[in-house]
DNA sequence: TAATAACTAGGACGATCGTCATAGTCCACC
DNA sequence: GGTGGACTATGACGATCGTCCTAGTTATTA
């Protein structure tokens, strides 16, 4: 890596703190401190203050996660495998962090929605992007678009929810259990009306 | 209601603030103020401070939610109907609050797990209780115990995750979509290994 | 009725919050 | 080799944080 700029350092640090403790606990001072970025430049790069930095962090998280999600569903793959990979990937990251790092968007959304319109809108866009990313992936695996759209909502909800359970229980099990159940819905795309 | 005691008032207010803005934003002062309880008595009822009050609020939330969950699955009912009722109930409460009130446990868990051992443990117990409550309900509807246990994990995860999506999007749709998909898993308790 | 406990009022304490202003340093470019 | 703009250092500002203390009020006993 070519030594990230102070601006990037701060965004990364904010994202990390959002994951671990949420928006309110991620104070301006702690973000700057943990980032290692120079103290004086914080207000220079984000003259509108904490919310501006928060927005940037959420947007970066949104893109990063979407990219990893897309990678789970290669062209011509199997839908169920993609879902499993998605959940296993999440479980792995969670474990690697010692069960401290969850989803930054989810945490911030719960703290601020719908109180802060800008933050809420950014979180909403992230969820929308992720739903679409999963749905597109499922379609790439041969699933019909309408069914994929519905399943993507459930998959994302289960992903976020399982992440919370897994983190709280400090165990991967909820993630893997959910994956198993969801695989079933991938293999039987049609039945009821 | 026979006029709740100051202690109950404070617990209720803390629960409400946890739902709306999380643990960090729910300051000792705001809790006491919103509760309408007398200022001076806060430290008298909870001499160990904010964490003690937080614990009490989480425990009350745990019990309250578990009771509503159990009511969704009456003896001899249909599993799919129970799941739908669960999600519709959640969606209704969320809407009634103007999409401001989510799950207090989930919010606090994301902010504090696993940093604060006591809070994390309480959140974990709540999730465990809820999983068990849903699983018991599904068994009451005739489902096999092992399958019900697995489905309960997914149902709870989807419930929490859909709640976040719905709140952020300010729409019931994610909740109802998830319910529809989950109903499918209720009707086909067996297929794969 | 007296005394003993339970509860309430109100504020002081140091720490930390987000914001902002001012001065100083660095470096690219003419 | 200056000169101007980008960046950094440092700390003051008022507000709010969680905690804790002392004095006052109310209720419950003997």
CSV table of C-alpha atoms (C1' of nucleotides) in Angstrom, one decimal:
chain,number,residue,atom,x,y,z
A,1,UNK,CA,0.0,0.0,0.0
A,2,UNK,CA,1.3,3.4,-0.9
A,3,UNK,CA,0.8,5.0,2.5
A,4,UNK,CA,-2.8,6.1,2.8
A,5,UNK,CA,-3.4,9.9,2.9
A,6,UNK,CA,-4.5,11.4,6.3
A,7,UNK,CA,-8.0,11.8,4.8
A,8,UNK,CA,-8.2,8.0,4.1
A,9,UNK,CA,-6.7,7.2,7.4
A,10,UNK,CA,-9.4,9.1,9.2
A,11,UNK,CA,-12.2,7.5,7.1
A,12,UNK,CA,-10.8,4.1,7.8
A,13,UNK,CA,-10.5,4.7,11.5
A,14,UNK,CA,-14.1,6.1,11.6
A,15,UNK,CA,-15.4,3.0,9.8
A,16,UNK,CA,-13.6,0.8,12.3
A,17,UNK,CA,-14.9,2.6,15.3
A,18,UNK,CA,-18.4,2.6,13.9
A,19,UNK,CA,-18.2,-1.2,13.5
A,20,UNK,CA,-17.0,-1.7,17.0
A,21,UNK,CA,-18.9,0.9,19.1
A,22,UNK,CA,-21.2,2.8,16.8
A,23,UNK,CA,-21.6,6.4,15.9
A,24,UNK,CA,-22.1,8.1,19.2
A,25,UNK,CA,-19.1,6.5,20.9
A,26,UNK,CA,-16.8,7.3,17.9
A,27,UNK,CA,-15.8,10.7,19.0
A,28,UNK,CA,-14.0,13.1,16.8
A,29,UNK,CA,-10.9,12.9,19.0
A,30,UNK,CA,-10.8,9.1,19.1
A,31,UNK,CA,-11.1,8.8,15.4
A,32,UNK,CA,-8.3,11.2,14.8
A,33,UNK,CA,-6.2,9.6,17.5
A,34,UNK,CA,-6.7,6.0,16.3
A,35,UNK,CA,-6.2,7.0,12.7
A,36,UNK,CA,-2.7,8.3,13.4
A,37,UNK,CA,-3.5,11.2,11.2
A,38,UNK,CA,-2.2,14.6,12.2
A,39,UNK,CA,-4.4,16.3,14.8
A,40,UNK,CA,-4.6,19.6,13.1
A,41,UNK,CA,-5.7,18.3,9.7
A,42,UNK,CA,-8.9,16.7,10.9
A,43,UNK,CA,-11.0,19.9,10.6
A,44,UNK,CA,-9.1,20.8,7.4
A,45,UNK,CA,-10.3,17.7,5.5
A,46,UNK,CA,-13.8,17.6,7.0
A,47,UNK,CA,-14.7,21.2,7.6
A,48,UNK,CA,-18.3,20.4,8.2
A,49,UNK,CA,-17.3,18.3,11.2
A,50,UNK,CA,-18.1,14.8,12.4
A,51,UNK,CA,-21.2,14.2,10.3
A,52,UNK,CA,-19.3,14.8,7.1
A,53,UNK,CA,-16.6,12.3,8.1
A,54,UNK,CA,-19.3,9.9,9.2
A,55,UNK,CA,-21.0,10.1,5.8
A,56,UNK,CA,-17.7,9.5,4.0
A,57,UNK,CA,-17.0,6.4,6.2
A,58,UNK,CA,-20.5,5.0,5.6
A,59,UNK,CA,-20.1,5.5,1.8
A,60,UNK,CA,-16.8,3.7,1.8
A,61,UNK,CA,-18.2,0.9,3.9
A,62,UNK,CA,-21.1,0.6,1.5
A,63,UNK,CA,-18.8,0.2,-1.5
A,64,UNK,CA,-16.4,-2.2,0.2
A,65,UNK,CA,-19.0,-4.5,1.4
A,66,UNK,CA,-20.9,-4.5,-1.9
A,67,UNK,CA,-17.8,-5.5,-3.7
A,68,UNK,CA,-17.2,-8.5,-1.4
A,69,UNK,CA,-20.8,-9.5,-1.8
A,70,UNK,CA,-20.6,-9.5,-5.5
A,71,UNK,CA,-17.5,-11.7,-5.4
A,72,UNK,CA,-19.6,-14.4,-3.7
A,73,UNK,CA,-21.7,-14.9,-6.8
A,74,UNK,CA,-19.6,-15.6,-9.8
A,75,UNK,CA,-21.1,-15.8,-13.3
A,76,UNK,CA,-22.7,-19.3,-13.8
A,77,UNK,CA,-22.2,-20.3,-10.2
A,78,UNK,CA,-24.6,-22.0,-7.9
A,79,UNK,CA,-26.9,-19.7,-5.9
A,80,UNK,CA,-26.8,-21.8,-2.7
A,81,UNK,CA,-23.0,-21.8,-2.8
A,82,UNK,CA,-23.0,-18.0,-3.1
A,83,UNK,CA,-25.2,-17.6,-0.1
A,84,UNK,CA,-23.0,-19.9,1.9
A,85,UNK,CA,-19.9,-18.1,0.9
A,86,UNK,CA,-21.5,-14.8,1.9
A,87,UNK,CA,-22.3,-16.0,5.4
A,88,UNK,CA,-19.0,-17.8,5.8
A,89,UNK,CA,-17.1,-14.8,4.8
A,90,UNK,CA,-19.0,-12.6,7.3
A,91,UNK,CA,-18.4,-15.2,10.0
A,92,UNK,CA,-14.7,-15.3,9.2
A,93,UNK,CA,-14.3,-11.6,9.4
A,94,UNK,CA,-16.2,-11.4,12.6
A,95,UNK,CA,-14.1,-14.1,14.2
A,96,UNK,CA,-10.9,-12.5,13.0
A,97,UNK,CA,-11.8,-9.3,14.8
A,98,UNK,CA,-12.4,-11.2,18.0
A,99,UNK,CA,-16.1,-10.7,17.6
A,100,UNK,CA,-15.7,-7.0,18.0
A,101,UNK,CA,-16.4,-5.7,14.5
A,102,UNK,CA,-19.9,-5.9,13.1
A,103,UNK,CA,-21.6,-4.0,10.3
A,104,UNK,CA,-20.9,-0.3,10.5
A,105,UNK,CA,-24.0,0.6,8.5
A,106,UNK,CA,-26.3,-1.4,10.7
A,107,UNK,CA,-24.9,0.0,13.9
A,108,UNK,CA,-25.1,3.6,12.8
A,109,UNK,CA,-28.6,3.1,11.3
A,110,UNK,CA,-29.9,1.8,14.6
A,111,UNK,CA,-28.5,4.8,16.4
A,112,UNK,CA,-29.6,7.5,14.1
A,113,UNK,CA,-32.5,6.5,11.9
A,114,UNK,CA,-34.6,8.4,11.3
A,115,UNK,CA,-33.3,11.2,13.4
A,116,UNK,CA,-30.5,12.4,11.2
A,117,UNK,CA,-31.9,12.6,7.6
A,118,UNK,CA,-28.5,12.6,5.9
A,119,UNK,CA,-27.1,9.6,7.8
A,120,UNK,CA,-30.3,7.7,7.5
A,121,UNK,CA,-30.4,8.3,3.7
A,122,UNK,CA,-26.9,7.1,3.3
A,123,UNK,CA,-27.6,3.9,5.3
A,124,UNK,CA,-30.7,3.3,3.3
A,125,UNK,CA,-28.7,3.7,0.1
A,126,UNK,CA,-26.2,1.2,1.4
A,127,UNK,CA,-28.9,-1.4,2.2
A,128,UNK,CA,-30.5,-0.8,-1.2
A,129,UNK,CA,-27.1,-1.3,-2.9
A,130,UNK,CA,-26.5,-4.5,-1.0
A,131,UNK,CA,-29.9,-5.9,-1.7
A,132,UNK,CA,-29.4,-5.2,-5.4
A,133,UNK,CA,-26.0,-6.7,-5.4
A,134,UNK,CA,-27.2,-9.9,-3.8
A,135,UNK,CA,-30.2,-10.1,-6.1
A,136,UNK,CA,-28.0,-9.5,-9.2
A,137,UNK,CA,-25.7,-12.3,-8.0
A,138,UNK,CA,-28.6,-14.7,-7.6
A,139,UNK,CA,-29.8,-13.9,-11.1
A,140,UNK,CA,-26.3,-14.5,-12.4
A,141,UNK,CA,-26.6,-18.0,-10.9
A,142,UNK,CA,-29.8,-18.6,-12.9
A,143,UNK,CA,-32.5,-17.5,-10.5
A,144,UNK,CA,-35.5,-15.6,-11.8
A,145,UNK,CA,-35.3,-11.9,-11.1
A,146,UNK,CA,-38.5,-11.5,-9.0
A,147,UNK,CA,-37.7,-14.4,-6.8
A,148,UNK,CA,-34.1,-13.3,-6.4
A,149,UNK,CA,-35.3,-9.8,-5.3
A,150,UNK,CA,-37.4,-11.3,-2.6
A,151,UNK,CA,-34.8,-13.7,-1.5
A,152,UNK,CA,-32.2,-10.9,-1.4
A,153,UNK,CA,-34.2,-9.0,1.1
A,154,UNK,CA,-34.4,-12.0,3.4
A,155,UNK,CA,-30.7,-12.9,2.9
A,156,UNK,CA,-29.6,-9.4,3.8
A,157,UNK,CA,-31.9,-9.3,6.8
A,158,UNK,CA,-30.7,-12.7,8.0
A,159,UNK,CA,-27.1,-11.7,7.4
A,160,UNK,CA,-27.4,-8.6,9.5
A,161,UNK,CA,-29.4,-10.3,12.2
A,162,UNK,CA,-27.2,-13.3,12.3
A,163,UNK,CA,-24.1,-11.1,12.6
A,164,UNK,CA,-25.6,-9.5,15.7
A,165,UNK,CA,-26.4,-12.8,17.3
A,166,UNK,CA,-23.1,-14.3,16.4
A,167,UNK,CA,-21.2,-11.3,17.8
A,168,UNK,CA,-23.2,-11.3,21.0
A,169,UNK,CA,-22.8,-15.0,21.5
A,170,UNK,CA,-19.2,-14.9,20.4
A,171,UNK,CA,-19.8,-17.8,18.1
A,172,UNK,CA,-20.0,-18.4,14.4
A,173,UNK,CA,-22.9,-20.7,14.8
A,174,UNK,CA,-25.8,-18.4,14.1
A,175,UNK,CA,-24.2,-17.4,10.8
A,176,UNK,CA,-23.7,-20.9,9.7
A,177,UNK,CA,-27.2,-22.0,10.8
A,178,UNK,CA,-28.8,-19.2,8.8
A,179,UNK,CA,-26.7,-20.1,5.7
A,180,UNK,CA,-27.9,-23.7,5.9
A,181,UNK,CA,-31.6,-22.7,6.0
A,182,UNK,CA,-31.2,-20.2,3.2
A,183,UNK,CA,-29.5,-22.7,1.0
A,184,UNK,CA,-32.8,-24.5,1.1
A,185,UNK,CA,-34.7,-21.5,-0.3
A,186,UNK,CA,-32.1,-21.3,-3.2
A,187,UNK,CA,-32.7,-24.8,-4.4
A,188,UNK,CA,-36.5,-24.6,-4.5
A,189,UNK,CA,-37.3,-21.3,-6.2
A,190,UNK,CA,-40.9,-22.2,-6.8
A,191,UNK,CA,-43.7,-23.8,-4.9
A,192,UNK,CA,-46.5,-21.6,-3.5
A,193,UNK,CA,-48.3,-18.9,-5.4
B,1,UNK,CA,-52.4,1.4,35.4
B,2,UNK,CA,-51.7,2.1,39.0
B,3,UNK,CA,-49.2,4.8,38.4
B,4,UNK,CA,-45.8,3.2,37.9
B,5,UNK,CA,-43.1,3.7,40.5
B,6,UNK,CA,-40.2,6.0,39.8
B,7,UNK,CA,-38.1,3.0,39.4
B,8,UNK,CA,-40.3,1.5,36.7
B,9,UNK,CA,-40.6,4.9,35.1
B,10,UNK,CA,-36.9,5.1,34.7
B,11,UNK,CA,-36.6,1.6,33.3
B,12,UNK,CA,-39.3,2.3,30.8
B,13,UNK,CA,-37.7,5.5,29.7
B,14,UNK,CA,-34.3,3.9,29.4
B,15,UNK,CA,-35.8,1.1,27.2
B,16,UNK,CA,-37.5,3.7,25.0
B,17,UNK,CA,-34.3,5.7,24.6
B,18,UNK,CA,-32.3,2.5,23.9
B,19,UNK,CA,-34.8,1.7,21.1
B,20,UNK,CA,-34.6,5.1,19.5
B,21,UNK,CA,-30.9,6.1,19.9
B,22,UNK,CA,-29.0,3.4,21.6
B,23,UNK,CA,-27.0,3.1,24.8
B,24,UNK,CA,-24.4,5.8,24.4
B,25,UNK,CA,-26.9,8.5,23.4
B,26,UNK,CA,-29.2,7.6,26.3
B,27,UNK,CA,-27.6,9.8,28.9
B,28,UNK,CA,-28.4,9.5,32.6
B,29,UNK,CA,-29.9,12.9,32.6
B,30,UNK,CA,-32.1,12.4,29.6
B,31,UNK,CA,-33.4,9.1,30.9
B,32,UNK,CA,-34.4,10.7,34.2
B,33,UNK,CA,-35.9,13.7,32.5
B,34,UNK,CA,-38.0,11.8,30.0
B,35,UNK,CA,-39.2,9.4,32.6
B,36,UNK,CA,-40.6,12.2,34.6
B,37,UNK,CA,-39.2,10.5,37.7
B,38,UNK,CA,-37.8,12.7,40.4
B,39,UNK,CA,-34.3,13.8,39.8
B,40,UNK,CA,-32.8,13.0,43.1
B,41,UNK,CA,-34.1,9.5,43.2
B,42,UNK,CA,-32.2,8.2,40.2
B,43,UNK,CA,-29.0,7.5,42.0
B,44,UNK,CA,-31.0,6.1,44.9
B,45,UNK,CA,-32.7,3.4,42.9
B,46,UNK,CA,-29.6,2.6,40.8
B,47,UNK,CA,-26.7,3.3,43.1
B,48,UNK,CA,-24.3,1.6,40.7
B,49,UNK,CA,-25.1,4.1,38.0
B,50,UNK,CA,-26.0,3.9,34.4
B,51,UNK,CA,-25.0,0.3,33.7
B,52,UNK,CA,-27.2,-1.0,36.4
B,53,UNK,CA,-30.2,0.9,35.0
B,54,UNK,CA,-29.3,-0.3,31.5
B,55,UNK,CA,-29.2,-3.9,32.7
B,56,UNK,CA,-32.6,-3.6,34.2
B,57,UNK,CA,-34.0,-2.0,31.0
B,58,UNK,CA,-32.6,-4.8,28.9
B,59,UNK,CA,-34.0,-7.5,31.1
B,60,UNK,CA,-37.4,-5.9,31.1
B,61,UNK,CA,-37.3,-5.6,27.3
B,62,UNK,CA,-36.2,-9.2,27.0
B,63,UNK,CA,-39.2,-10.4,29.0
B,64,UNK,CA,-41.7,-8.2,27.3
B,65,UNK,CA,-40.7,-9.1,23.8
B,66,UNK,CA,-40.5,-12.8,24.6
B,67,UNK,CA,-44.1,-12.7,25.9
B,68,UNK,CA,-45.4,-11.1,22.6
B,69,UNK,CA,-43.4,-13.6,20.6
B,70,UNK,CA,-45.0,-16.5,22.5
B,71,UNK,CA,-48.5,-15.1,21.8
B,72,UNK,CA,-47.9,-15.4,18.1
B,73,UNK,CA,-47.8,-19.2,18.3
B,74,UNK,CA,-50.9,-20.5,20.0
B,75,UNK,CA,-51.2,-24.2,20.8
B,76,UNK,CA,-52.2,-26.2,17.7
B,77,UNK,CA,-51.9,-23.2,15.4
B,78,UNK,CA,-50.2,-23.1,12.0
B,79,UNK,CA,-46.4,-22.4,12.0
B,80,UNK,CA,-46.5,-20.1,8.9
B,81,UNK,CA,-49.3,-18.1,10.5
B,82,UNK,CA,-47.3,-17.6,13.6
B,83,UNK,CA,-44.3,-16.3,11.7
B,84,UNK,CA,-46.4,-13.9,9.7
B,85,UNK,CA,-48.0,-12.6,12.9
B,86,UNK,CA,-44.6,-12.1,14.4
B,87,UNK,CA,-43.4,-10.0,11.5
B,88,UNK,CA,-46.6,-8.1,11.1
B,89,UNK,CA,-46.6,-7.3,14.8
B,90,UNK,CA,-43.1,-6.0,14.6
B,91,UNK,CA,-43.9,-4.0,11.5
B,92,UNK,CA,-47.0,-2.5,13.2
B,93,UNK,CA,-45.1,-1.4,16.2
B,94,UNK,CA,-42.4,0.1,14.1
B,95,UNK,CA,-44.9,2.1,12.1
B,96,UNK,CA,-46.8,3.3,15.1
B,97,UNK,CA,-43.6,4.8,16.5
B,98,UNK,CA,-43.0,6.7,13.2
B,99,UNK,CA,-40.1,4.3,12.4
B,100,UNK,CA,-38.2,5.6,15.4
B,101,UNK,CA,-38.3,2.6,17.7
B,102,UNK,CA,-36.4,-0.5,16.9
B,103,UNK,CA,-35.1,-3.4,19.0
B,104,UNK,CA,-33.4,-2.1,22.2
B,105,UNK,CA,-31.4,-5.3,22.7
B,106,UNK,CA,-30.0,-5.3,19.1
B,107,UNK,CA,-29.0,-1.6,19.3
B,108,UNK,CA,-27.3,-2.0,22.6
B,109,UNK,CA,-25.6,-5.2,21.6
B,110,UNK,CA,-24.1,-3.6,18.5
B,111,UNK,CA,-22.7,-0.7,20.6
B,112,UNK,CA,-21.3,-2.7,23.4
B,113,UNK,CA,-20.6,-6.3,22.5
B,114,UNK,CA,-18.3,-7.6,23.5
B,115,UNK,CA,-16.7,-4.7,25.3
B,116,UNK,CA,-19.0,-4.6,28.3
B,117,UNK,CA,-19.2,-8.2,29.6
B,118,UNK,CA,-22.3,-7.7,31.7
B,119,UNK,CA,-24.3,-5.9,29.0
B,120,UNK,CA,-23.2,-8.4,26.4
B,121,UNK,CA,-24.2,-11.3,28.5
B,122,UNK,CA,-27.6,-9.8,29.1
B,123,UNK,CA,-28.1,-9.2,25.4
B,124,UNK,CA,-27.0,-12.8,24.7
B,125,UNK,CA,-29.5,-14.1,27.2
B,126,UNK,CA,-32.2,-12.1,25.6
B,127,UNK,CA,-31.5,-13.5,22.1
B,128,UNK,CA,-31.3,-17.0,23.6
B,129,UNK,CA,-34.6,-16.6,25.2
B,130,UNK,CA,-36.2,-15.3,22.1
B,131,UNK,CA,-34.8,-18.1,19.9
B,132,UNK,CA,-36.1,-20.6,22.4
B,133,UNK,CA,-39.5,-18.9,22.5
B,134,UNK,CA,-39.8,-19.0,18.8
B,135,UNK,CA,-38.6,-22.6,18.6
B,136,UNK,CA,-41.1,-23.6,21.3
B,137,UNK,CA,-43.8,-21.9,19.4
B,138,UNK,CA,-43.0,-23.7,16.2
B,139,UNK,CA,-43.0,-27.0,18.0
B,140,UNK,CA,-46.4,-26.1,19.5
B,141,UNK,CA,-47.5,-25.9,15.9
B,142,UNK,CA,-46.4,-29.4,15.1
B,143,UNK,CA,-42.9,-28.8,13.8
B,144,UNK,CA,-40.1,-31.1,14.7
B,145,UNK,CA,-37.8,-29.8,17.5
B,146,UNK,CA,-34.5,-29.9,15.6
B,147,UNK,CA,-35.9,-28.2,12.5
B,148,UNK,CA,-37.7,-25.7,14.7
B,149,UNK,CA,-34.5,-24.8,16.5
B,150,UNK,CA,-32.7,-24.1,13.2
B,151,UNK,CA,-35.6,-22.1,11.8
B,152,UNK,CA,-35.9,-20.1,14.9
B,153,UNK,CA,-32.3,-18.8,14.5
B,154,UNK,CA,-33.1,-17.7,11.0
B,155,UNK,CA,-36.4,-16.2,11.9
B,156,UNK,CA,-34.9,-14.2,14.7
B,157,UNK,CA,-32.0,-13.0,12.5
B,158,UNK,CA,-34.4,-12.1,9.7
B,159,UNK,CA,-36.6,-10.3,12.2
B,160,UNK,CA,-33.8,-8.2,13.6
B,161,UNK,CA,-32.3,-7.5,10.2
B,162,UNK,CA,-35.6,-6.7,8.5
B,163,UNK,CA,-36.4,-4.3,11.4
B,164,UNK,CA,-33.3,-2.4,10.6
B,165,UNK,CA,-34.0,-2.3,6.9
B,166,UNK,CA,-37.6,-1.3,7.4
B,167,UNK,CA,-36.7,1.4,9.9
B,168,UNK,CA,-34.0,2.8,7.6
B,169,UNK,CA,-36.2,2.8,4.6
B,170,UNK,CA,-39.2,3.9,6.6
B,171,UNK,CA,-41.3,1.2,5.1
B,172,UNK,CA,-42.9,-2.0,6.3
B,173,UNK,CA,-42.0,-3.8,3.1
B,174,UNK,CA,-38.8,-5.6,4.2
B,175,UNK,CA,-40.6,-7.0,7.2
B,176,UNK,CA,-43.5,-8.3,5.0
B,177,UNK,CA,-41.2,-9.7,2.3
B,178,UNK,CA,-39.2,-11.6,4.9
B,179,UNK,CA,-42.3,-13.0,6.4
B,180,UNK,CA,-43.5,-14.3,3.0
B,181,UNK,CA,-40.2,-16.1,2.3
B,182,UNK,CA,-40.1,-17.6,5.8
B,183,UNK,CA,-43.6,-19.0,5.5
B,184,UNK,CA,-42.2,-21.1,2.7
B,185,UNK,CA,-39.7,-22.7,5.0
B,186,UNK,CA,-42.5,-23.5,7.5
B,187,UNK,CA,-44.6,-25.4,5.0
B,188,UNK,CA,-41.7,-27.6,3.9
B,189,UNK,CA,-40.0,-28.8,7.0
B,190,UNK,CA,-38.1,-31.5,5.2
B,191,UNK,CA,-36.3,-32.0,2.0
B,192,UNK,CA,-32.5,-32.0,2.1
B,193,UNK,CA,-30.4,-34.1,4.5
C,1,DT,C1',-45.3,11.7,69.4
C,2,DA,C1',-40.5,10.7,68.6
C,3,DA,C1',-37.1,8.6,65.9
C,4,DT,C1',-35.7,6.0,62.1
C,5,DA,C1',-35.8,4.8,57.5
C,6,DA,C1',-36.9,5.8,52.7
C,7,DC,C1',-36.9,9.0,49.3
C,8,DT,C1',-36.2,13.7,46.8
C,9,DA,C1',-33.9,18.2,45.6
C,10,DG,C1',-30.2,20.5,43.6
C,11,DG,C1',-25.8,21.2,42.5
C,12,DA,C1',-20.4,20.5,42.4
C,13,DC,C1',-16.8,17.8,40.3
C,14,DG,C1',-13.5,16.6,36.7
C,15,DA,C1',-13.6,14.7,32.2
C,16,DT,C1',-14.9,14.7,27.6
C,17,DC,C1',-17.8,16.1,23.9
C,18,DG,C1',-17.9,18.9,18.9
C,19,DT,C1',-16.5,23.1,17.2
C,20,DC,C1',-13.7,26.8,15.9
C,21,DA,C1',-9.8,30.3,15.7
C,22,DT,C1',-5.1,31.5,15.3
C,23,DA,C1',-0.5,30.8,14.4
C,24,DG,C1',3.1,28.0,12.5
C,25,DT,C1',5.2,24.7,9.0
C,26,DC,C1',5.8,22.7,4.7
C,27,DC,C1',6.3,22.4,-0.3
C,28,DA,C1',5.4,23.3,-5.2
C,29,DC,C1',5.8,26.6,-8.7
C,30,DC,C1',6.9,31.0,-11.0
D,1,DG,C1',14.5,32.6,-3.8
D,2,DG,C1',10.6,34.3,-2.7
D,3,DT,C1',5.6,33.7,-2.5
D,4,DG,C1',1.1,31.6,-1.9
D,5,DG,C1',-1.7,27.8,-0.9
D,6,DA,C1',-2.1,23.4,1.4
D,7,DC,C1',-1.5,21.4,5.5
D,8,DT,C1',-0.5,21.0,10.7
D,9,DA,C1',-0.2,22.3,15.8
D,10,DT,C1',-2.4,23.8,19.8
D,11,DG,C1',-5.7,25.1,22.8
D,12,DA,C1',-10.0,27.9,24.1
D,13,DC,C1',-15.0,27.7,24.1
D,14,DG,C1',-19.5,26.3,26.1
D,15,DA,C1',-22.2,22.2,26.6
D,16,DT,C1',-22.9,17.8,28.3
D,17,DC,C1',-21.3,13.6,30.2
D,18,DG,C1',-21.5,10.1,34.6
D,19,DT,C1',-20.7,10.4,39.3
D,20,DC,C1',-21.3,11.7,43.9
D,21,DC,C1',-22.4,14.7,48.0
D,22,DT,C1',-25.2,17.1,51.4
D,23,DA,C1',-29.3,18.9,53.0
D,24,DG,C1',-34.2,18.6,53.0
D,25,DT,C1',-38.7,16.2,52.8
D,26,DT,C1',-41.8,12.5,53.4
D,27,DA,C1',-43.3,8.0,55.1
D,28,DT,C1',-43.0,4.2,58.5
D,29,DT,C1',-42.3,2.4,62.4
D,30,DA,C1',-41.9,2.0,68.0
